[in-house]
Structures are given as structure tokens and as C-alpha cells.
Short mmCIF file of C-alpha atoms and ligand atoms in Angstrom, two decimals:
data_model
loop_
_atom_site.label_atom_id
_atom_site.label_comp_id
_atom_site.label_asym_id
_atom_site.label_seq_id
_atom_site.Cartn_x
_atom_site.Cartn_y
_atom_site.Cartn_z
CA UNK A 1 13.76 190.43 175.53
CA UNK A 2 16.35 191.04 177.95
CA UNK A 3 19.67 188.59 178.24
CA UNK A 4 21.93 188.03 180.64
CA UNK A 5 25.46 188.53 179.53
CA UNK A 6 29.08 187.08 181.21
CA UNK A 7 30.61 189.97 181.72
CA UNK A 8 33.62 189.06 184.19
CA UNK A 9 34.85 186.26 185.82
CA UNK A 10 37.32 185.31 188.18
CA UNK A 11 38.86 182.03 190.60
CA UNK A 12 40.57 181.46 193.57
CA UNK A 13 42.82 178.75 194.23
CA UNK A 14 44.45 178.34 197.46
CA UNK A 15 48.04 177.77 197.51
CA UNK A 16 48.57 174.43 199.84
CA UNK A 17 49.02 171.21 197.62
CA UNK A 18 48.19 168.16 198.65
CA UNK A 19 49.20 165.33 196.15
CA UNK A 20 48.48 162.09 195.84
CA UNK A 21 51.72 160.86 197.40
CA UNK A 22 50.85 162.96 200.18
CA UNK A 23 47.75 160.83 200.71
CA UNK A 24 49.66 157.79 200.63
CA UNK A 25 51.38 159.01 203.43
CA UNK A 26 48.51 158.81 206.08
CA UNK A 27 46.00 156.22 204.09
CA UNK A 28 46.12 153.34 202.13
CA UNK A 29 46.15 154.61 198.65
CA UNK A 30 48.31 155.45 195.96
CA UNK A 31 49.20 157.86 192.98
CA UNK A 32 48.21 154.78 191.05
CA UNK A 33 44.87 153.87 192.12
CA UNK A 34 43.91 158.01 192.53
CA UNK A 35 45.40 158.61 188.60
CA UNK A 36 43.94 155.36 187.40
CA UNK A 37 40.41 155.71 189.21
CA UNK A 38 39.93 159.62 188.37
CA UNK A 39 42.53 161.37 186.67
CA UNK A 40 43.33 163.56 189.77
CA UNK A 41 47.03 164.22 190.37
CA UNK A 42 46.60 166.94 193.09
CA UNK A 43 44.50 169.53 194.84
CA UNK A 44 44.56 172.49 196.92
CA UNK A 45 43.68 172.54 200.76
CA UNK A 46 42.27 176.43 201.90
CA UNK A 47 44.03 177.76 204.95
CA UNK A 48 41.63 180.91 205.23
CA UNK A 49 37.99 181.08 205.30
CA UNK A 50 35.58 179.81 202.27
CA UNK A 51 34.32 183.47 202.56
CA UNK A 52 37.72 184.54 201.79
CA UNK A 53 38.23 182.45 198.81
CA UNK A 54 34.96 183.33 197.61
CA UNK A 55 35.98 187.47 198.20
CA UNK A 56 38.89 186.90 196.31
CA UNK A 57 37.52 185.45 193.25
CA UNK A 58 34.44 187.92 193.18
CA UNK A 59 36.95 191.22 193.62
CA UNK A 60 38.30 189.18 190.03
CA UNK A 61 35.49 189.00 188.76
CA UNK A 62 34.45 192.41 189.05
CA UNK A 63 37.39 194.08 188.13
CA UNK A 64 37.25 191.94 184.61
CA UNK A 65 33.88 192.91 183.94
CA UNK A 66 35.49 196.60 185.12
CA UNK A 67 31.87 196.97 187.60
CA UNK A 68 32.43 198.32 190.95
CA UNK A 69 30.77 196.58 193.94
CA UNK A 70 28.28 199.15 194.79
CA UNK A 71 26.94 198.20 191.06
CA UNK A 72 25.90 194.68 192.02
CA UNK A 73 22.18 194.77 193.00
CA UNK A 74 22.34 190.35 193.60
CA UNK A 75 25.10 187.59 195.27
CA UNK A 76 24.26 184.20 194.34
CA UNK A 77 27.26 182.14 196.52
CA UNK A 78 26.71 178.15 195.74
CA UNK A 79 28.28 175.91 198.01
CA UNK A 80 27.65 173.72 200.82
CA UNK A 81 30.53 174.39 202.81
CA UNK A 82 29.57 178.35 204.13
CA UNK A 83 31.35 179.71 206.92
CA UNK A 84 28.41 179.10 209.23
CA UNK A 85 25.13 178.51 209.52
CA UNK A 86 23.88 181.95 210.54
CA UNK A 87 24.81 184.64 208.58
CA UNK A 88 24.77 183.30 205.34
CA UNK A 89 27.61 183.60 203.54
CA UNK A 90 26.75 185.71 200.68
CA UNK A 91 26.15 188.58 203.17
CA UNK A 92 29.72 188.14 204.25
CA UNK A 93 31.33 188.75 200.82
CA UNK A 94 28.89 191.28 200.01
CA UNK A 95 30.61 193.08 203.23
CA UNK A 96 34.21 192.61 202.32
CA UNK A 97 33.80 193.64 198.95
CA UNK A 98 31.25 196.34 199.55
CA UNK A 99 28.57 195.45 197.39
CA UNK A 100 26.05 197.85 199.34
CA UNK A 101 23.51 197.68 196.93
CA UNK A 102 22.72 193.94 196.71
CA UNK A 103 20.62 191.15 197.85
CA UNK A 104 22.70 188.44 198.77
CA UNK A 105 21.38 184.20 198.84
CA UNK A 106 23.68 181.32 199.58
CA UNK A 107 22.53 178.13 197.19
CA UNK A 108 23.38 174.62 199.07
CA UNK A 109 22.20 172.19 195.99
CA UNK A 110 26.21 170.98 196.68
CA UNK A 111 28.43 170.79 193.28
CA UNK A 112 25.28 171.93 191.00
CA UNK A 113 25.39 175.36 193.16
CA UNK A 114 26.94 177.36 190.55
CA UNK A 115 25.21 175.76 187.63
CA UNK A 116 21.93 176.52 190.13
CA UNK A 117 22.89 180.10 190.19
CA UNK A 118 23.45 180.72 187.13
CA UNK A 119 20.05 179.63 186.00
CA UNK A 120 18.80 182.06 188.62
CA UNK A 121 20.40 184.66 187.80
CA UNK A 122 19.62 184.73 184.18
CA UNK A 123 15.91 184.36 184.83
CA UNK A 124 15.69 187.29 187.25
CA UNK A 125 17.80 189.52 185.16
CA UNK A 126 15.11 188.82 181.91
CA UNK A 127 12.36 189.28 184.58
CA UNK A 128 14.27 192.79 184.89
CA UNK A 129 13.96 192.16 188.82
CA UNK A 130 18.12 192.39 188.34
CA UNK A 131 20.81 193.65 186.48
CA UNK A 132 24.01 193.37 187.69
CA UNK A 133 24.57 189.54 189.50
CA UNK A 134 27.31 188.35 190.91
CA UNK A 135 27.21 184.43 190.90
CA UNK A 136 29.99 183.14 192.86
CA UNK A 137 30.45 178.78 193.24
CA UNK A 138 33.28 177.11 195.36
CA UNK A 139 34.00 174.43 198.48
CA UNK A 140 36.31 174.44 201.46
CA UNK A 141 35.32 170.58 201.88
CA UNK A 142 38.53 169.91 203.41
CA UNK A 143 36.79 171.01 206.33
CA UNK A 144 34.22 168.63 206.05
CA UNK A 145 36.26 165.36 205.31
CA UNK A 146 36.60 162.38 207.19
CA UNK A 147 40.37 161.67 206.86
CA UNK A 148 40.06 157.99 207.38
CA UNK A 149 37.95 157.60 204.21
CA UNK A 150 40.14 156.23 201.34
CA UNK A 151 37.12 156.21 199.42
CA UNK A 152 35.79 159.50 199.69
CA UNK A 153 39.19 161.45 200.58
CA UNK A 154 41.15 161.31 197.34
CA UNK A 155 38.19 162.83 195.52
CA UNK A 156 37.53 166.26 196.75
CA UNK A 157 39.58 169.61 196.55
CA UNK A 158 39.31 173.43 197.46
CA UNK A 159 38.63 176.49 195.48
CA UNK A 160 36.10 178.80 194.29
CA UNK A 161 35.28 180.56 191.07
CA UNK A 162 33.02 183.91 190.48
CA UNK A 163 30.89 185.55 187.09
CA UNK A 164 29.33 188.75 186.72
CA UNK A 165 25.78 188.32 184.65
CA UNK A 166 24.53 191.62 183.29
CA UNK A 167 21.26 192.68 181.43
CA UNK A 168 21.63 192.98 177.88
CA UNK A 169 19.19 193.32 174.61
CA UNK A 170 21.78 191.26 172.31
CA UNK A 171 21.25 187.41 172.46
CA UNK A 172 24.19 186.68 174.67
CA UNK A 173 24.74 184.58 177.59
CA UNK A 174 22.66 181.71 179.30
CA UNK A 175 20.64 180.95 176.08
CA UNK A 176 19.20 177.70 177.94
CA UNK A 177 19.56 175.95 181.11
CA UNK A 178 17.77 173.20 182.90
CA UNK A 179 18.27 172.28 186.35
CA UNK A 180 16.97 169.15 188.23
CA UNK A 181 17.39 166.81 191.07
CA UNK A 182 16.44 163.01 191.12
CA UNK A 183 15.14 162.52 194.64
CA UNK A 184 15.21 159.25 195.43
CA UNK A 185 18.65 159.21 195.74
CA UNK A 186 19.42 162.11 198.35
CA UNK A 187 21.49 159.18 200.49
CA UNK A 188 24.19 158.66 197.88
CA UNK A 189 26.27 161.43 198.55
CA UNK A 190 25.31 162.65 202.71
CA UNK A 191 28.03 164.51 205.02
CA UNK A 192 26.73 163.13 208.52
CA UNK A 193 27.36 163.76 211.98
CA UNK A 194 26.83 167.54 211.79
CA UNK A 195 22.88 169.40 211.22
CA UNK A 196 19.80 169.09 213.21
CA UNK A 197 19.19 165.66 211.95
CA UNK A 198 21.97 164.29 214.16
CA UNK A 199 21.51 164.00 217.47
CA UNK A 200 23.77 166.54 219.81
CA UNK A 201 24.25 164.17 222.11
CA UNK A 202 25.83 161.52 220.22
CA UNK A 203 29.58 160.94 220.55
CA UNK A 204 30.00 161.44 216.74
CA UNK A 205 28.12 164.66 217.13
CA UNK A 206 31.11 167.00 214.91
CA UNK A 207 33.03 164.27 213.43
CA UNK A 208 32.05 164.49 209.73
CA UNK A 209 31.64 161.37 207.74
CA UNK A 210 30.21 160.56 204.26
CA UNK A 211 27.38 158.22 202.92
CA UNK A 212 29.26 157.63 199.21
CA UNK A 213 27.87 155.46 196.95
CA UNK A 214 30.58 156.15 194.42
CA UNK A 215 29.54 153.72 191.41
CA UNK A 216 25.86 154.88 191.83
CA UNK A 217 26.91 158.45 191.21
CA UNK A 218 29.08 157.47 188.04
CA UNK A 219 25.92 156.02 186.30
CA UNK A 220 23.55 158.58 187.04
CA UNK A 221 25.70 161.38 186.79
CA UNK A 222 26.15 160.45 183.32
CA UNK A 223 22.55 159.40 182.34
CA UNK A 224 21.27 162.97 183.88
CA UNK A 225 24.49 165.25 182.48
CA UNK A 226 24.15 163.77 178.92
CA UNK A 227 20.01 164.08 178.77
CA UNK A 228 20.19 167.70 180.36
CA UNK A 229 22.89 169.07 177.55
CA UNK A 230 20.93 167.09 174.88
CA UNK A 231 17.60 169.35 176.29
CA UNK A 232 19.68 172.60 176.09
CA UNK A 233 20.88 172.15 172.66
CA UNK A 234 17.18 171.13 171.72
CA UNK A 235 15.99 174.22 173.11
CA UNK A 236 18.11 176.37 170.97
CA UNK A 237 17.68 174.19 167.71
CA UNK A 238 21.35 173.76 167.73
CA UNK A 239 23.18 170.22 167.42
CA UNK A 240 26.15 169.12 169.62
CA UNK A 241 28.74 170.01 166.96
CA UNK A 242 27.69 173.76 167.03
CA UNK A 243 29.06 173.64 170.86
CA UNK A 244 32.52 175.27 170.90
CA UNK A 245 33.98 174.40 174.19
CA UNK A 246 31.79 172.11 176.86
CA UNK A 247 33.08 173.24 180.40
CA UNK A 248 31.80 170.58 182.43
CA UNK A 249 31.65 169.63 186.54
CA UNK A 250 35.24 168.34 187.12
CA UNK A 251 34.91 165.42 189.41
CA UNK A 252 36.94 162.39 187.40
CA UNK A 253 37.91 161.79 184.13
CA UNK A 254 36.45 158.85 183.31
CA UNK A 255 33.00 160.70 183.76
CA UNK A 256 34.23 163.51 181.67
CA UNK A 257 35.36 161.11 179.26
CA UNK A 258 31.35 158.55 179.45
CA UNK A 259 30.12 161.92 179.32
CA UNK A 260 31.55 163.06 176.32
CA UNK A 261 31.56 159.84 174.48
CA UNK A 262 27.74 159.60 175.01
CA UNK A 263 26.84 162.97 173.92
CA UNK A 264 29.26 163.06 170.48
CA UNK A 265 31.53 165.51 172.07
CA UNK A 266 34.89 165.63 171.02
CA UNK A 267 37.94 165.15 173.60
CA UNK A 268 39.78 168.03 172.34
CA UNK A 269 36.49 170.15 172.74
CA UNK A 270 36.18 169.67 176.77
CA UNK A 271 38.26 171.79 179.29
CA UNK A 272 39.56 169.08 181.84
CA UNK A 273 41.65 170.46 185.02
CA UNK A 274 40.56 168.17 187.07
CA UNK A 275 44.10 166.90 187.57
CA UNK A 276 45.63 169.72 189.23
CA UNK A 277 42.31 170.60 191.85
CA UNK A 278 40.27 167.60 192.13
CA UNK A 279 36.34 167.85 192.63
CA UNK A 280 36.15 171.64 194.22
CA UNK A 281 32.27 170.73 193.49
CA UNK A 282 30.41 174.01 193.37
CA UNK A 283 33.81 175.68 192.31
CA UNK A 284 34.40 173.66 189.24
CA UNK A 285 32.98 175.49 186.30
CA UNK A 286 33.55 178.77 187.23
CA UNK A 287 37.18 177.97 188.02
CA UNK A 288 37.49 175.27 184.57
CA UNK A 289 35.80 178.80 182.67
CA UNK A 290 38.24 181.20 184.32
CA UNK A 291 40.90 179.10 183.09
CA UNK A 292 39.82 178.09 179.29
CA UNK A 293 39.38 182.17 179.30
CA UNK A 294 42.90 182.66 180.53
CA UNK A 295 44.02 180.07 177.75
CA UNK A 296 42.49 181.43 175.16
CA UNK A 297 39.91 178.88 174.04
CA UNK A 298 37.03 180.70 174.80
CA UNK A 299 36.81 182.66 171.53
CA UNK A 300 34.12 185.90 171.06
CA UNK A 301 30.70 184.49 169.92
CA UNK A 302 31.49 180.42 171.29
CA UNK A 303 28.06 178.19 172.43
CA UNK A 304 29.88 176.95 175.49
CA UNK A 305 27.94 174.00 177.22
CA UNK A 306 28.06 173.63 181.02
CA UNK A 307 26.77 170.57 182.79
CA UNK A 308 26.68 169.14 186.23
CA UNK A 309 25.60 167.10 189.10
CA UNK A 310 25.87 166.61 192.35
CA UNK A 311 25.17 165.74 196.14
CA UNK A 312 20.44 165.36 195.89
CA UNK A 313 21.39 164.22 193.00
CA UNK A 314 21.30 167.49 191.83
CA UNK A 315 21.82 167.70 187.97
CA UNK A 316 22.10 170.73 185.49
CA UNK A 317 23.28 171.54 181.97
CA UNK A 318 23.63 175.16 181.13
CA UNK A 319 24.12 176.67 177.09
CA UNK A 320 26.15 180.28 176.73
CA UNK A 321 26.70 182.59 174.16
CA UNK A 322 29.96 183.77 174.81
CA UNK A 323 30.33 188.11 173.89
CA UNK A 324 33.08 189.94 172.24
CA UNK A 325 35.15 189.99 174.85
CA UNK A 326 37.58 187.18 176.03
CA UNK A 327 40.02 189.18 178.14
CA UNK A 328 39.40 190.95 181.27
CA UNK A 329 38.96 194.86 181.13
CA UNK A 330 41.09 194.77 184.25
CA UNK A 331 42.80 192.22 186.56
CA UNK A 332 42.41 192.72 190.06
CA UNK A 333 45.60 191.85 192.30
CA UNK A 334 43.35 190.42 194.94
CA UNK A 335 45.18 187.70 196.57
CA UNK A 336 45.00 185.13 199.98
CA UNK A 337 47.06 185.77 202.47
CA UNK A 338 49.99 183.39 202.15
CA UNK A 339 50.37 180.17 203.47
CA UNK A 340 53.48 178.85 205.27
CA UNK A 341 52.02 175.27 205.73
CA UNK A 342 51.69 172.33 202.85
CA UNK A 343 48.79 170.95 202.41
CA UNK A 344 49.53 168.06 205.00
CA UNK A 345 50.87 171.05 207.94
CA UNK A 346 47.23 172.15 207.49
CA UNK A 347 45.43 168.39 207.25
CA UNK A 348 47.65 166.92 210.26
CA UNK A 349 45.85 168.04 213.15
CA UNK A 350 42.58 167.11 212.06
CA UNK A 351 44.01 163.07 211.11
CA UNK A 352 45.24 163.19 214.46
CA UNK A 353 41.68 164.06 215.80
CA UNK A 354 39.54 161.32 214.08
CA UNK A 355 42.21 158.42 214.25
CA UNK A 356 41.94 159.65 218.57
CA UNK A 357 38.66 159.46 218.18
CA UNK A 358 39.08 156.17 216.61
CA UNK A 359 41.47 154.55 219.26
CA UNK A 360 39.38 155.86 222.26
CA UNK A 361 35.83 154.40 221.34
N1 ACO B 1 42.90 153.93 197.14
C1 ACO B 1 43.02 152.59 196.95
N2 ACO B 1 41.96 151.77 196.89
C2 ACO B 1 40.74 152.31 197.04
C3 ACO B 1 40.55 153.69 197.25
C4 ACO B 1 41.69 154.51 197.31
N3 ACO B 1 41.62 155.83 197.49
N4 ACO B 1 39.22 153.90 197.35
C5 ACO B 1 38.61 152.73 197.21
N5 ACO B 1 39.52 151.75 197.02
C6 ACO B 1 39.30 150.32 196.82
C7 ACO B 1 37.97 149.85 197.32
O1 ACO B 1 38.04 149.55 198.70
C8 ACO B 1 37.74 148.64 196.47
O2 ACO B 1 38.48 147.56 197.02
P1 ACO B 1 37.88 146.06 197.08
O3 ACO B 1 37.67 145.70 195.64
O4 ACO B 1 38.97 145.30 197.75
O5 ACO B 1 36.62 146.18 197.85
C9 ACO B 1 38.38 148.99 195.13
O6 ACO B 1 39.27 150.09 195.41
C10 ACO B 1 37.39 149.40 194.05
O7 ACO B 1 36.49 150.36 194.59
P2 ACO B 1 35.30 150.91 193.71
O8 ACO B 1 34.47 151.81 194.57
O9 ACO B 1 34.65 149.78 193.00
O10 ACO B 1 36.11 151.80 192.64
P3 ACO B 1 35.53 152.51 191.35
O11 ACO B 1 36.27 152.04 190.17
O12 ACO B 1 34.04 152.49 191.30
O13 ACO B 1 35.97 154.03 191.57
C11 ACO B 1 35.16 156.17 192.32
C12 ACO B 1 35.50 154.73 192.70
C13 ACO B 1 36.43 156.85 191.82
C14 ACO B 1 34.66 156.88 193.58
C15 ACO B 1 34.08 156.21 191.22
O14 ACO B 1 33.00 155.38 191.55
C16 ACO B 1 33.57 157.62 190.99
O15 ACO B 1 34.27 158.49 190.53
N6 ACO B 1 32.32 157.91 191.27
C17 ACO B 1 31.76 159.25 191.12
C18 ACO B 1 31.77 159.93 192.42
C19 ACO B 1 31.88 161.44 192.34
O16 ACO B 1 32.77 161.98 191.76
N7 ACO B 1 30.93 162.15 192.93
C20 ACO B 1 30.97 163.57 192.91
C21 ACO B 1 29.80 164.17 193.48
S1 ACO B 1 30.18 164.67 195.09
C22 ACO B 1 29.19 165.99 195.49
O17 ACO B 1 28.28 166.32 194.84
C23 ACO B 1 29.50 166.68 196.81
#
């Protein structure tokens, strides 16, 4: 039986903040209502390309699990925020960090797209179809946000996080997974105005908006997370106390906190950062597991326990095996390009574009 063992992993954050006091500034919102309503406290608006982010965190990745590109014979890239539409994206990082011999697939299943890939990986790697996958998950949604949505706005955040999967014989890695998607909701969470869908000749044509039905999400996000760990657990005959660390989707506390009161987990037990980054939806687990690495509390042999939903409603839960190793064999000093502008230098001109938008129709 081949496995498929976490080998190296890797984030990037940009460096632009944007707080919640910097919100207040342009909407009608404050540090109060964001803290009190999720738990967020800040997050990071990209200045570069969501290829480059993704680079970045994939040239960490790699040089923790000490691979060279060439080595990688698959890119997985979830997100739903790719450069553009035609080539995918995963081609484009495969390019800039010379990755020559893979296959590369973008995943748009929104914030499940890491979760997604992982599951995909791990089954073609015990097919033997791969060996070496490089599953990378992250958003640039800034791009996408309508700036005049105090509902939707506060939420979201910018970064990207990478693994390397590779074939093993020892029972490591993605024990169990189980993705799914409850379809009769795919108009809760909808970016509009952009896609074939919309009509080009519309006057909203390219001027993002959101269909968020915020409360709806809450409910089933924690219905589907809890019932897809409980399956994962089941189908390793393991109980939720043998979990070591749960790295779940970051998108507010108080679903981290339903979630982990309805499933028995322990507080202590979760890895929250959604504080400091917001929802980064494809981005959050492999950037929460890149950081409970680089704090220690992933220790060699941990069940960790991913789970997730997101725009469909996608949903996932994910159980790993964690290795021997909880350090990288090297560290990469693969950086962004710096960034002159805050987080509001960047945002301003796009306000300024919807709220003229606004005034003229
Ligand atoms: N600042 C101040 N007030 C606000 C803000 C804001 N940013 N946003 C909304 N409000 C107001 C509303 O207008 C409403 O006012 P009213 O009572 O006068 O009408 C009031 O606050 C309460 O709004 P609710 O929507 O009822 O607030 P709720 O407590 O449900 O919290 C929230 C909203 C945070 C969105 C919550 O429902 C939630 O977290 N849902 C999960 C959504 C999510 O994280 N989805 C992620 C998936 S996204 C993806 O996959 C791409």
C-alpha cells in the first residue's frame, strides 16, 4: 500500500495590513463589531500577483521537504482567485519555479481548494500515477471585493500556503479524507458581475459583488465540518481525543469555536490565526499548518484533523499522520518583492472606482 507523506510545507503572507480601524475609515464598521462578530483583528492585502504568492510559498515548501522542482511530477493550485482565466495558474508557478517535470491543475471548489487537493493528491500518489505533488491553496480576493460591502468586506484576507505529498510504504500522511459539496446551496456564497453567466453588456459587467448569505453559511458550515471529521475518525477507528492538533478552515471564531464544541474538541487543541489574516479561504490550512509547524505543536507521529467548507457549499475534513520530522530540512529565503503602500495605498483606488460607479448610475 503506498501513502502519501507531508514532506514540506511552506506560506506566503503579503506584507500590507489592513486592520479593522482601517475599515472603519471608508465603511461603516468597527474594530468592535469585526472582533465581536469573528475574531478577526487584521489581514493582509497582496500587492503582486496570486501566482507570485503562490511561487513563493511552493519554493518553501520545497526547500523544507529539501526536493528540487524538476522532482515534482504534479501542481495541485486551489483557489478561485487565479491570475486569469487562460493559462491556468498552476502552469504559471510550475514556470517560475521550474518544475519541468509536472502536470499542473488549478482546483476552483473556493476555500475547500486545498482540502480538495489534498484528497487528490493522496489518491493518485497510492494509485502510483504520482509521487512527488506539490499542493499549493491561497486567495488574492482583495481583487475580487466589492468595497462597499460591510457585510462581506471585513471577512476576507490574502495569502497562500503550499505542501509537498510524497509516496511512501509507512502509514503516514492523509490516512482519510472526505470531500463533498451540498448543492442546493451554490447561491449562498456567488462573486457576480464577472464569468460568462453575466452579460458583457451590462453596466456592472467587471464590478464584482457578492451573493452572502452569512448566517446560512454559519449553520451549515458547522453541520457539514463536524459530520465530515466525525467520518474521518470513523474511518480510521480512532476517537476525537486521539486527534493531536485539529487545523481547521479559518474563517471566524465563533465557527471554530460551534465547531469544536460540537465535535468534543478541546480549545487548546485547535490552531486559530484567524485574527491576524482573516478568511484567506483556500490559503487557510496550509498557512494555519505552516505556522503550528513553525510553533512547535505539530509533534512527530500527531493525527492532525483538517476540515473545511466553502463557496458550493463545498465541505471537507481531512485526517494526517504527521512523520518524524517537524522542522524543515532547509528554509528557502524566497520572498515578495516589498511593498511601499499600506494596505489602504493599495485598496484606495479601487473604493474610489465603485463609490464613482455608485454616484454616476
Ligand atoms: N460592521 C457593522 N455592522 C455590520 C457589519 C459590519 N462589518 N456587517 C453587517 N453588519 C450589521 C448588519 O447590517 C446587521 O444590521 P441590522 O441588524 O441593522 O440589519 C447586523 O450587523 C447583524 O448582521 P448579521 O448578518 O445578522 O450578523 P451575524 O452575527 O450573523 O454575523 C457573519 C455575520 C460574521 C458574516 C456570520 O454570519 C458569519 O461568519 N458567517 C459565516 C460566513 C463565512 O465565513 N463564510 C466563509 C465562506 S466564504 C468562501 O467560501 C469564499
Amino acid at each position: 500500500m503506498q501513502y502519501a507523506q507531508i514532506t514540506g510545507w511552506g506560506k506566503c503572507v503579503p506584507p500590507a495590513v489592513l486592520s479593522n480601524a482601517d475599515l472603519a475609515t471608508f465603511m461603516d464598521t468597527s474594530d468592535e463589531w469585526i472582533s465581536s462578530r469573528t475574531g478577526i483583528k487584521e489581514r493582509r492585502i497582496c500587492h503582486v500577483n496570486f501566482s507570485d504568492m503562490a511561487t513563493v510559498a511552493a519554493q518553501h515548501a520545497l526547500a523544507a521537504a529539501n526536493l528540487d522542482a524538476s522532482e515534482i511530477d504534479l501542481i495541485l493550485l486551489g483557489s478561485l482567485t487565479m491570475d486569469s482565466l487562460c493559462p491556468n495558474t498552476a502552469s504559471i508557478v510550475q514556470n517560475a519555479i521550474g518544475a519541468h517535470n509536472a502536470a499542473s491543475i488549478d482546483i476552483n471548489s473556493a476555500c475547500t481548494g486545498f482540502l480538495y487537493g489534498l484528497h487528490i493528491a493522496n489518491s493518485l500518489i497510492q494509485t502510483g500515477a504520482h509521487k512527488k505533488v506539490l499542493v499549493i491553496g491561497g486567495e488574492f480576493i482583495s481583487h475580487y471585493m466589492n468595497w462597499a460591502r460591510r457585510d462581506v468586506a471585513v471577512l476576507f484576507g490574502d495569502a497562500c500556503g503550499a505542501v509537498i505529498l510524497e509516496a511512501t510504504n509507512e502509514k503516514l500522511g492523509l490516512l482519510a479524507s472526505r470531500i463533498g459539496c451540498e448543492m442546493d446551496t451554490t447561491s449562498a456564497i456567488q462573486i457576480t458581475n464577472l464569468g460568462s453567466a453575466y452579460s458583457r453588456l451590462s453596466d456592472d459587467f467587471l464590478y464584482p459583488d457578492w451573493n452572502f448569505e452569512g448566517q446560512e453559511v454559519f449553520k451549515r458550515a458547522v453541520k457539514a465540518m463536524a459530520s465530515a471529521c466525525e467520518e474521518v475518525l470513523q474511518q480510521e477507528g480512532l476517537s476525537i481525543d486521539d486527534v493531536n492538533i485539529m487545523v481547521p478552515h479559518q474563517a471566524n471564531q465563533r465557527i471554530l469555536d460551534a465547531l469544536a464544541k460540537r465535535i468534543g474538541m478541546p480549545s487548546d487543541k485547535v490552531m486559530v490565526n484567524v485574527h491576524k489574516y482573516g478568511n484567506t479561504s483556500a490559503g487557510t490550512i496550509p498557512v494555519a499548518l505552516t505556522e503550528a509547524l513553525e510553533q512547535s505543536r505539530v509533534k512527530p507521529g500527531d493525527y492532525v484533523l483538517m476540515a473545511t467548507f466553502g463557496a458550493g457549499l463545498t465541505w471537507g475534513a481531512g485526517l494526517v499522520k504527521w512523520g518524524d520530522r517537524v522542522s524543515p530540512v532547509h528554509q528557502s529565503d524566497a520572498e515578495l518583492p516589498p511593498c511601499k503602500q499600506t494596505g489602504l495605498e493599495i485598496l484606495a483606488p479601487h473604493i474610489e472606482r465603485y463609490r464613482a460607479k455608485a454616484a454616476a448610475s
